[in-house]
PDB file of C-alpha atoms in Angstrom:
ATOM      1  CA  MET A  60     -89.885  42.350 -83.172  1.00  0.00           C
ATOM      2  CA  ILE A  61     -91.351  44.931 -85.177  1.00  0.00           C
ATOM      3  CA  SER A  62     -90.677  45.407 -88.809  1.00  0.00           C
ATOM      4  CA  GLU A  63     -92.440  47.644 -91.211  1.00  0.00           C
ATOM      5  CA  ILE A  64     -91.621  49.449 -94.650  1.00  0.00           C
ATOM      6  CA  ILE A  65     -91.945  53.251 -94.619  1.00  0.00           C
ATOM      7  CA  GLU A  66     -91.434  55.500 -97.477  1.00  0.00           C
ATOM      8  CA  CYS A  67     -88.013  57.416 -96.980  1.00  0.00           C
ATOM      9  CA  ASP A  68     -88.379  61.183 -95.811  1.00  0.00           C
ATOM     10  CA  ASN A  69     -85.892  63.876 -94.960  1.00  0.00           C
ATOM     11  CA  GLU A  70     -85.754  62.008 -91.387  1.00  0.00           C
ATOM     12  CA  THR A  71     -84.680  58.904 -92.955  1.00  0.00           C
ATOM     13  CA  ALA A  72     -82.373  60.399 -95.743  1.00  0.00           C
ATOM     14  CA  ARG A  73     -79.373  60.203 -93.511  1.00  0.00           C
ATOM     15  CA  SER A  74     -79.459  56.558 -92.422  1.00  0.00           C
ATOM     16  CA  LEU A  75     -80.315  55.492 -96.202  1.00  0.00           C
ATOM     17  CA  GLU A  76     -76.798  57.281 -96.956  1.00  0.00           C
ATOM     18  CA  LYS A  77     -75.079  55.423 -94.827  1.00  0.00           C
ATOM     19  CA  ILE A  78     -76.562  52.208 -95.346  1.00  0.00           C
ATOM     20  CA  GLU A  79     -75.694  52.490 -98.970  1.00  0.00           C
ATOM     21  CA  LYS A  80     -72.741  53.200 -98.447  1.00  0.00           C
ATOM     22  CA  LEU A  81     -72.028  50.318 -96.150  1.00  0.00           C
ATOM     23  CA  ILE A  82     -73.624  47.964 -98.222  1.00  0.00           C
ATOM     24  CA  PHE A  83     -71.870  49.197-101.307  1.00  0.00           C
ATOM     25  CA  GLY A  84     -68.779  51.233-100.741  1.00  0.00           C
ATOM     26  CA  THR A  85     -70.544  54.769-102.203  1.00  0.00           C
ATOM     27  CA  ALA A  86     -73.597  56.411-102.353  1.00  0.00           C
ATOM     28  CA  TRP A  87     -75.401  59.845-103.130  1.00  0.00           C
ATOM     29  CA  ASN A  88     -75.000  62.133-100.076  1.00  0.00           C
ATOM     30  CA  TYR A  89     -77.624  63.285 -98.027  1.00  0.00           C
ATOM     31  CA  GLU A  90     -78.111  66.570 -99.891  1.00  0.00           C
ATOM     32  CA  ILE A  91     -78.829  64.441-103.050  1.00  0.00           C
ATOM     33  CA  ILE A  92     -80.769  61.578-101.355  1.00  0.00           C
ATOM     34  CA  GLN A  93     -83.275  64.699-100.132  1.00  0.00           C
ATOM     35  CA  GLU A  94     -83.675  66.449-104.022  1.00  0.00           C
ATOM     36  CA  LYS A  95     -84.697  62.709-104.860  1.00  0.00           C
ATOM     37  CA  ILE A  96     -87.209  62.626-102.239  1.00  0.00           C
ATOM     38  CA  LYS A  97     -88.515  65.778-103.014  1.00  0.00           C
ATOM     39  CA  ASN A  98     -89.072  65.308-106.526  1.00  0.00           C
ATOM     40  CA  LYS A  99     -92.351  62.840-107.614  1.00  0.00           C
ATOM     41  CA  LYS A 100     -90.276  61.160-109.689  1.00  0.00           C
ATOM     42  CA  PHE A 101     -88.161  58.769-107.448  1.00  0.00           C
ATOM     43  CA  LYS A 102     -89.511  56.920-104.540  1.00  0.00           C
ATOM     44  CA  TYR A 103     -87.804  54.682-101.600  1.00  0.00           C
ATOM     45  CA  TRP A 104     -89.042  52.407 -99.587  1.00  0.00           C
ATOM     46  CA  ILE A 105     -87.050  51.742 -96.298  1.00  0.00           C
ATOM     47  CA  TYR A 106     -87.290  48.622 -94.574  1.00  0.00           C
ATOM     48  CA  GLU A 107     -87.125  49.076 -90.698  1.00  0.00           C
ATOM     49  CA  VAL A 108     -86.899  46.569 -87.744  1.00  0.00           C
ATOM     50  CA  GLU A 109     -87.289  48.395 -84.435  1.00  0.00           C
ATOM     51  CA  ASN A 110     -86.390  52.085 -85.633  1.00  0.00           C
ATOM     52  CA  SER A 111     -83.200  50.751 -87.416  1.00  0.00           C
ATOM     53  CA  ILE A 112     -82.804  50.874 -91.033  1.00  0.00           C
ATOM     54  CA  LYS A 113     -82.097  47.141 -92.713  1.00  0.00           C
ATOM     55  CA  GLY A 114     -82.685  47.591 -96.042  1.00  0.00           C
ATOM     56  CA  TYR A 115     -83.842  49.839 -98.921  1.00  0.00           C
ATOM     57  CA  LEU A 116     -85.324  49.854-102.500  1.00  0.00           C
ATOM     58  CA  GLY A 117     -85.062  53.101-104.746  1.00  0.00           C
ATOM     59  CA  ILE A 118     -86.823  53.526-108.093  1.00  0.00           C
ATOM     60  CA  GLN A 119     -87.270  55.991-110.710  1.00  0.00           C
ATOM     61  CA  PHE A 120     -90.830  56.469-112.486  1.00  0.00           C
ATOM     62  CA  LEU A 121     -89.931  57.495-116.618  1.00  0.00           C
ATOM     63  CA  GLU A 122     -92.861  57.682-118.800  1.00  0.00           C
ATOM     64  CA  GLU A 123     -93.928  54.086-119.543  1.00  0.00           C
ATOM     65  CA  GLU A 124     -91.999  52.379-117.018  1.00  0.00           C
ATOM     66  CA  ILE A 125     -90.171  52.460-113.253  1.00  0.00           C
ATOM     67  CA  GLU A 126     -86.584  51.773-113.281  1.00  0.00           C
ATOM     68  CA  ILE A 127     -84.774  50.195-110.274  1.00  0.00           C
ATOM     69  CA  LEU A 128     -82.084  52.202-109.097  1.00  0.00           C
ATOM     70  CA  GLY A 129     -81.025  50.196-106.345  1.00  0.00           C
ATOM     71  CA  ILE A 130     -82.061  47.661-103.688  1.00  0.00           C
ATOM     72  CA  GLY A 131     -79.625  46.187-100.648  1.00  0.00           C
ATOM     73  CA  VAL A 132     -79.467  45.079 -97.318  1.00  0.00           C
ATOM     74  CA  ASN A 133     -76.976  45.114 -94.244  1.00  0.00           C
ATOM     75  CA  GLN A 134     -74.774  42.387 -94.125  1.00  0.00           C
ATOM     76  CA  GLY A 135     -76.082  41.300 -90.877  1.00  0.00           C
ATOM     77  CA  SER A 136     -79.840  41.365 -91.995  1.00  0.00           C
ATOM     78  CA  ARG A 137     -79.683  39.549 -95.383  1.00  0.00           C
ATOM     79  CA  ARG A 138     -80.987  35.957 -95.616  1.00  0.00           C
ATOM     80  CA  LYS A 139     -84.112  37.525 -94.017  1.00  0.00           C
ATOM     81  CA  ASN A 140     -86.183  37.808 -96.686  1.00  0.00           C
ATOM     82  CA  ILE A 141     -86.073  41.417 -96.480  1.00  0.00           C
ATOM     83  CA  ALA A 142     -85.052  42.059-100.509  1.00  0.00           C
ATOM     84  CA  THR A 143     -87.971  39.675-101.033  1.00  0.00           C
ATOM     85  CA  GLU A 144     -90.703  42.167 -99.274  1.00  0.00           C
ATOM     86  CA  LEU A 145     -89.060  45.170-100.850  1.00  0.00           C
ATOM     87  CA  MET A 146     -89.547  43.459-104.169  1.00  0.00           C
ATOM     88  CA  ASP A 147     -93.379  42.597-102.929  1.00  0.00           C
ATOM     89  CA  GLU A 148     -93.927  45.925-101.978  1.00  0.00           C
ATOM     90  CA  LEU A 149     -92.377  47.276-105.618  1.00  0.00           C
ATOM     91  CA  ILE A 150     -94.786  44.632-107.367  1.00  0.00           C
ATOM     92  CA  GLU A 151     -98.322  45.042-105.863  1.00  0.00           C
ATOM     93  CA  TYR A 152     -97.276  48.867-106.648  1.00  0.00           C
ATOM     94  CA  PHE A 153     -96.604  48.186-109.991  1.00  0.00           C
ATOM     95  CA  GLU A 154     -99.165  45.971-110.874  1.00  0.00           C
ATOM     96  CA  LYS A 155    -101.916  48.977-109.413  1.00  0.00           C
ATOM     97  CA  SER A 156    -100.363  51.203-111.119  1.00  0.00           C
ATOM     98  CA  GLU A 157    -100.229  52.348-115.072  1.00  0.00           C
ATOM     99  CA  TYR A 158     -96.325  51.829-115.906  1.00  0.00           C
ATOM    100  CA  LYS A 159     -96.084  48.687-118.479  1.00  0.00           C
ATOM    101  CA  LYS A 160     -92.207  47.528-117.303  1.00  0.00           C
ATOM    102  CA  ILE A 161     -89.926  47.652-114.446  1.00  0.00           C
ATOM    103  CA  ILE A 162     -86.303  47.676-115.779  1.00  0.00           C
ATOM    104  CA  LEU A 163     -82.821  47.423-114.231  1.00  0.00           C
ATOM    105  CA  GLU A 164     -79.420  47.100-114.083  1.00  0.00           C
ATOM    106  CA  VAL A 165     -77.504  44.501-112.394  1.00  0.00           C
ATOM    107  CA  ARG A 166     -73.675  43.272-111.950  1.00  0.00           C
ATOM    108  CA  GLU A 167     -72.877  40.202-113.962  1.00  0.00           C
ATOM    109  CA  SER A 168     -71.361  39.015-111.071  1.00  0.00           C
ATOM    110  CA  ASN A 169     -74.272  39.724-108.671  1.00  0.00           C
ATOM    111  CA  THR A 170     -75.751  35.955-109.066  1.00  0.00           C
ATOM    112  CA  VAL A 171     -77.676  36.162-105.865  1.00  0.00           C
ATOM    113  CA  ALA A 172     -79.432  39.582-106.786  1.00  0.00           C
ATOM    114  CA  GLN A 173     -80.290  38.137-110.489  1.00  0.00           C
ATOM    115  CA  ARG A 174     -81.906  35.160-108.842  1.00  0.00           C
ATOM    116  CA  LEU A 175     -84.422  37.368-107.167  1.00  0.00           C
ATOM    117  CA  TYR A 176     -85.216  39.477-110.037  1.00  0.00           C
ATOM    118  CA  LYS A 177     -85.698  36.272-111.898  1.00  0.00           C
ATOM    119  CA  LYS A 178     -88.067  34.956-109.473  1.00  0.00           C
ATOM    120  CA  TYR A 179     -90.225  38.007-110.121  1.00  0.00           C
ATOM    121  CA  GLY A 180     -90.847  37.904-113.815  1.00  0.00           C
ATOM    122  CA  PHE A 181     -87.912  39.386-115.128  1.00  0.00           C
ATOM    123  CA  LYS A 182     -86.173  38.270-118.007  1.00  0.00           C
ATOM    124  CA  LYS A 183     -82.354  39.616-119.042  1.00  0.00           C
ATOM    125  CA  ILE A 184     -82.982  41.547-122.050  1.00  0.00           C
ATOM    126  CA  SER A 185     -79.341  42.931-122.921  1.00  0.00           C
ATOM    127  CA  LYS A 186     -76.062  43.915-121.212  1.00  0.00           C
ATOM    128  CA  ARG A 187     -74.412  46.774-120.965  1.00  0.00           C
ATOM    129  CA  LYS A 188     -70.382  47.083-121.329  1.00  0.00           C
ATOM    130  CA  LYS A 189     -68.146  48.695-118.496  1.00  0.00           C
ATOM    131  CA  TYR A 190     -71.543  50.257-117.158  1.00  0.00           C
ATOM    132  CA  TYR A 191     -70.254  49.663-113.644  1.00  0.00           C
ATOM    133  CA  VAL A 192     -66.469  50.170-113.234  1.00  0.00           C
ATOM    134  CA  ASN A 193     -64.462  46.883-114.605  1.00  0.00           C
ATOM    135  CA  GLU A 194     -67.792  45.206-114.922  1.00  0.00           C
ATOM    136  CA  ASP A 195     -70.307  44.626-117.501  1.00  0.00           C
ATOM    137  CA  ALA A 196     -73.777  45.334-116.435  1.00  0.00           C
ATOM    138  CA  GLU A 197     -76.983  42.788-116.904  1.00  0.00           C
ATOM    139  CA  VAL A 198     -80.558  44.691-117.847  1.00  0.00           C
ATOM    140  CA  TYR A 199     -83.597  42.828-116.397  1.00  0.00           C
ATOM    141  CA  LEU A 200     -87.095  43.578-117.982  1.00  0.00           C
ATOM    142  CA  ARG A 201     -90.629  42.578-116.125  1.00  0.00           C
ATOM    143  CA  GLU A 202     -93.790  43.674-118.600  1.00  0.00           C
ATOM    144  CA  LYS A 203     -97.214  43.799-117.052  1.00  0.00           C
ATOM    145  CA  ILE A 204     -99.402  41.006-118.115  1.00  0.00           C
ATOM    146  CA  TYR A 205    -102.992  41.771-119.009  1.00  0.00           C
ATOM    147  CA  ALA A 206    -105.250  39.648-118.776  1.00  0.00           C
TER     148      ALA A 206
END
């Protein structure tokens, strides 16, 4: 089985729209995804197995920080360390970059994702009331450690 992490391009943008809709029930449409990948302030990493998208991680570059916009793995591909591999890719990128922190929001009920973020050194810093429909968001932050 051949797996790889690639950057999203026009060819994979349509598949990204489909996988996001399958995972979360909603998604940015193809045109919005295309606009984002053309913009240097956004990046999507796609996890592929034999040319089939199994997961993704989307980020936005802000002034001194990276914001995780979303991370998702197909239902049938969960518990195979795909999210971990995507996070490894992000952390490696982050450590080599000039960015000072990574921030994200996660559903209060999504304890699986919260455990993943904590594993990577993220700390809960606040809560955003009603950030999602009928649910609050926990805000997590990881700051770069300078030796």
